[in-house]
Coordinates of C-alpha atoms in Angstrom, one line a residue:
M1 CA -70.7 -117.6 133.0
M2 CA -68.5 -115.5 135.1
T3 CA -66.3 -118.7 136.0
L4 CA -66.1 -119.0 131.9
L5 CA -65.3 -115.1 131.3
K6 CA -62.7 -115.1 134.1
Y7 CA -60.8 -117.9 132.6
D8 CA -61.2 -116.0 129.3
F9 CA -59.4 -113.2 130.3
R10 CA -56.5 -114.9 132.5
R11 CA -55.8 -116.6 129.4
N12 CA -55.8 -113.7 127.0
W13 CA -54.6 -111.1 129.8
N14 CA -50.9 -110.8 128.4
T15 CA -51.8 -110.8 125.2
L16 CA -54.0 -107.9 125.7
L17 CA -51.4 -106.0 127.9
A18 CA -48.9 -106.4 125.2
G19 CA -51.3 -105.4 122.5
L20 CA -51.9 -102.5 124.8
A21 CA -48.3 -101.5 125.4
V22 CA -47.3 -102.1 122.0
L23 CA -50.4 -99.7 121.2
I24 CA -48.8 -97.2 123.4
I25 CA -45.7 -97.2 122.0
V26 CA -46.4 -96.8 118.6
Q27 CA -48.7 -93.9 119.2
I28 CA -46.0 -92.2 121.2
G29 CA -43.6 -92.9 118.4
L30 CA -46.0 -91.3 115.9
A31 CA -46.3 -88.5 117.6
M32 CA -42.6 -87.7 118.4
F33 CA -41.5 -88.6 114.5
M34 CA -44.1 -88.0 112.4
S35 CA -45.8 -85.2 111.1
D36 CA -49.6 -84.0 112.9
I37 CA -51.3 -85.2 109.8
T38 CA -49.4 -88.4 108.8
G39 CA -49.5 -89.5 112.8
S40 CA -52.9 -89.2 113.0
V41 CA -53.9 -91.4 110.0
I42 CA -51.8 -94.0 110.8
G43 CA -52.5 -93.6 114.3
I44 CA -56.1 -94.5 113.6
M45 CA -55.2 -97.3 111.0
A46 CA -53.3 -98.6 114.3
Y47 CA -56.6 -98.2 116.8
V48 CA -58.8 -100.1 113.7
G49 CA -56.0 -102.7 113.6
V50 CA -56.2 -103.4 117.2
G51 CA -59.4 -103.7 116.8
V52 CA -59.8 -106.7 114.5
A53 CA -57.1 -108.2 116.5
I54 CA -59.7 -108.1 119.5
Y55 CA -62.3 -109.1 117.0
V56 CA -60.3 -112.3 115.8
K57 CA -59.1 -113.0 119.5
M58 CA -63.1 -113.3 120.2
I59 CA -63.5 -115.7 117.7
K60 CA -60.4 -117.9 118.6
T61 CA -61.7 -117.9 122.1
Y62 CA -64.9 -119.3 121.2
W63 CA -63.3 -122.0 119.5
S64 CA -61.2 -122.8 122.3
N65 CA -64.5 -122.9 124.4
I66 CA -66.2 -125.1 122.6
R67 CA -63.0 -127.8 121.4
S68 CA -60.8 -127.7 124.4
Y69 CA -61.3 -130.4 126.6
N70 CA -60.3 -128.7 129.8
R71 CA -62.9 -125.7 128.9
R72 CA -65.6 -128.8 128.9
L73 CA -64.7 -129.6 132.6
V74 CA -65.6 -125.8 133.7
P75 CA -69.2 -126.1 135.5
V76 CA -70.7 -124.1 133.3
T77 CA -73.8 -124.0 131.2
G78 CA -73.4 -124.2 127.5
L79 CA -74.8 -121.0 126.7
S80 CA -71.8 -119.7 128.7
H81 CA -69.5 -121.0 125.9
V82 CA -71.4 -118.2 123.4
L83 CA -72.2 -115.1 125.7
S84 CA -68.6 -115.5 127.7
P85 CA -66.4 -114.3 124.3
I86 CA -69.3 -112.0 123.1
I87 CA -68.8 -110.2 126.6
F88 CA -65.0 -110.7 126.4
G89 CA -65.2 -108.9 123.2
T90 CA -67.2 -106.1 124.0
L91 CA -65.5 -105.1 127.2
C92 CA -62.3 -105.4 125.1
G93 CA -63.6 -103.1 122.9
L94 CA -64.8 -100.7 125.3
G95 CA -61.4 -100.8 126.7
L96 CA -60.0 -99.8 123.4
V97 CA -62.4 -96.9 122.6
A98 CA -61.6 -95.6 126.5
V99 CA -57.8 -95.6 125.4
A100 CA -58.7 -93.7 122.3
T101 CA -60.9 -91.1 123.7
I102 CA -58.2 -90.6 126.4
H103 CA -55.5 -90.1 123.6
Y104 CA -57.8 -87.8 122.0
F105 CA -58.1 -85.5 124.8
I106 CA -54.2 -85.8 125.5
F107 CA -53.7 -84.7 121.6
S108 CA -56.2 -82.0 122.0
A109 CA -54.9 -80.5 125.0
T110 CA -51.3 -80.7 123.7
H111 CA -52.0 -79.3 120.1
T112 CA -54.4 -76.2 120.6
D113 CA -53.2 -74.7 117.0
I114 CA -54.9 -77.7 115.3
N115 CA -58.4 -77.8 115.5
V116 CA -59.4 -80.9 116.6
N117 CA -62.7 -80.4 118.2
F118 CA -64.7 -83.4 116.5
V119 CA -67.7 -82.1 119.1
G120 CA -67.7 -78.9 117.4
F121 CA -67.9 -80.4 114.3
I122 CA -70.8 -82.4 114.9
N123 CA -73.0 -79.6 116.1
D124 CA -72.0 -77.4 113.0
S125 CA -73.0 -80.2 110.9
G126 CA -76.4 -80.4 112.3
I127 CA -76.1 -84.0 113.6
Q128 CA -77.7 -84.6 116.9
V129 CA -75.6 -86.4 119.7
S130 CA -78.7 -88.8 120.2
K131 CA -78.5 -90.0 116.7
I132 CA -75.0 -90.8 116.8
L133 CA -75.4 -92.7 119.9
T134 CA -78.3 -94.6 117.6
L135 CA -75.9 -95.2 115.2
L136 CA -73.3 -96.6 117.2
L137 CA -75.3 -98.9 119.2
F138 CA -76.9 -100.0 115.4
S139 CA -73.3 -100.6 114.4
W140 CA -72.7 -102.6 117.7
W141 CA -75.8 -104.9 117.0
M142 CA -74.6 -105.5 113.5
A143 CA -71.2 -106.7 114.4
L144 CA -73.2 -109.0 117.3
F145 CA -75.7 -110.5 114.9
M146 CA -72.5 -111.4 112.7
T147 CA -70.4 -112.9 115.4
I148 CA -73.5 -115.0 116.2
I149 CA -73.2 -116.2 113.1
I150 CA -69.7 -116.7 112.9
F151 CA -70.0 -118.6 116.2
L152 CA -72.9 -120.9 114.5
S153 CA -71.0 -121.4 111.5
I154 CA -68.0 -122.6 113.8
S155 CA -70.4 -125.2 115.6
I156 CA -71.4 -126.7 112.5
G157 CA -68.0 -127.2 111.4
G158 CA -67.0 -128.5 114.5
S159 CA -69.8 -131.4 114.4
F160 CA -68.0 -133.0 111.5
R161 CA -65.1 -135.4 112.3
F162 CA -63.4 -134.7 108.8
K163 CA -60.5 -132.2 108.3
T164 CA -62.7 -130.2 106.0
G165 CA -64.3 -128.9 109.2
P166 CA -63.4 -125.5 108.3
W167 CA -64.5 -125.1 104.9
I168 CA -67.8 -126.4 105.9
S169 CA -67.7 -123.4 108.5
I170 CA -67.0 -121.1 105.6
I171 CA -69.8 -122.9 103.3
A172 CA -72.1 -122.2 106.3
F173 CA -71.4 -119.0 107.0
F174 CA -72.2 -117.8 103.6
V175 CA -75.8 -120.2 103.4
I176 CA -76.8 -118.6 106.7
T177 CA -75.5 -115.0 105.8
N178 CA -77.6 -115.6 102.4
L179 CA -80.6 -117.2 103.8
I180 CA -81.4 -114.5 106.3
S181 CA -81.1 -111.8 104.0
W182 CA -83.3 -113.6 101.5
L183 CA -86.0 -114.3 104.5
E184 CA -85.6 -110.2 105.3
N185 CA -86.0 -109.1 101.5
M186 CA -89.1 -111.6 101.3
I187 CA -90.8 -110.4 104.6
F188 CA -89.9 -106.6 104.5
S189 CA -90.2 -104.1 102.3
A190 CA -88.6 -101.4 104.0
R191 CA -84.8 -102.2 104.2
F192 CA -81.9 -100.0 106.0
N193 CA -80.2 -98.1 103.3
P194 CA -76.8 -96.8 104.7
N195 CA -76.9 -94.0 101.9
E196 CA -79.6 -92.5 103.8
L197 CA -77.4 -92.1 106.8
F198 CA -75.9 -88.5 105.9
Q199 CA -76.2 -86.5 103.1
I200 CA -72.9 -84.3 101.7
T201 CA -73.6 -80.9 100.0
E202 CA -71.1 -78.7 98.3
Q203 CA -71.8 -74.8 99.1
S204 CA -69.4 -71.9 98.5
S205 CA -67.5 -72.0 101.8
G206 CA -66.6 -75.9 101.7
F207 CA -68.6 -78.8 102.1
S208 CA -71.6 -79.7 104.7
I209 CA -72.6 -82.6 106.2
T210 CA -76.1 -83.1 107.3
S211 CA -78.0 -86.2 109.1
N212 CA -81.2 -87.2 107.7
R213 CA -82.1 -89.6 109.7
I214 CA -80.4 -92.6 111.5
M215 CA -83.6 -95.3 112.3
G216 CA -86.1 -93.6 110.6
S217 CA -87.2 -96.1 108.2
D218 CA -90.4 -97.6 108.8
G219 CA -88.8 -101.2 108.5
T220 CA -85.3 -100.7 110.3
W221 CA -87.0 -101.4 113.8
T222 CA -89.0 -104.0 112.7
N223 CA -86.0 -105.7 111.1
I224 CA -83.8 -105.6 114.3
I225 CA -86.6 -107.4 116.0
F226 CA -86.5 -110.3 113.3
E227 CA -83.2 -110.2 113.6
I228 CA -83.1 -110.4 117.5
I229 CA -85.6 -113.5 117.2
V230 CA -83.4 -115.1 114.3
A231 CA -80.3 -114.3 116.8
V232 CA -81.9 -116.4 119.6
I233 CA -82.6 -119.5 117.3
L234 CA -79.1 -119.2 116.0
V235 CA -77.8 -119.4 119.5
G236 CA -80.2 -122.3 120.6
I237 CA -78.7 -124.1 117.8
A238 CA -75.2 -123.5 118.4
V239 CA -75.7 -124.3 122.0
Y240 CA -77.6 -127.6 121.1
L241 CA -74.3 -128.5 118.4
N242 CA -72.0 -127.7 121.0
N243 CA -73.3 -130.1 123.9
K244 CA -74.3 -132.7 121.6
K245 CA -72.1 -132.8 118.3
V246 CA -69.0 -130.8 118.6
E247 CA -66.0 -132.8 119.1
V248 CA -63.4 -131.7 121.6

């Protein structure tokens, strides 16, 4: 798998460097020519845009891994073709988070007149750091689970020789997501409710944000275990289709 991951990074290295350079230039331009509030909003949107671009690149990397004849010649297992794009996207995402963190500390050090202390805001709101980390880990798992479904949908579409393969992938994606949702509703009674994460109350001094729970539902962890089992099954099906059915 490390061999394929190395090829993925080597193939996309110029694109990643170009995206990083553009992001840095955009952030510098916003800091020089925009007001602090406007620049911060547009800057956050730029980070979100780069994150979406990384996710799309990860999907395209998977498609290239299973459809490219040259990639099939790489001496790796079929599972590596699934895991390599996931690790690639995760490492790129962590790199983007690292750049955003450095940007935040630089902005805080150079704008002492502006209150941008998010850590202090979290402490004042009563939200524990451990719960924030749990929420981030939970969000990462939701993104990973959705990625596995997308990968399987691409493999299903690639198993057909017709030009309607992309449409079959789209239909397969909606069928799989709805089937899994239906199974979870049938098996579990306690579902995760995003509205229960935080509660916003209005006070005389302003708004107060409190954390009710992040993983407090009795069925939340059970749902995650169920989704892990389903994810393993989906990965197994994708590997089988890639090895036996997908045309190169």
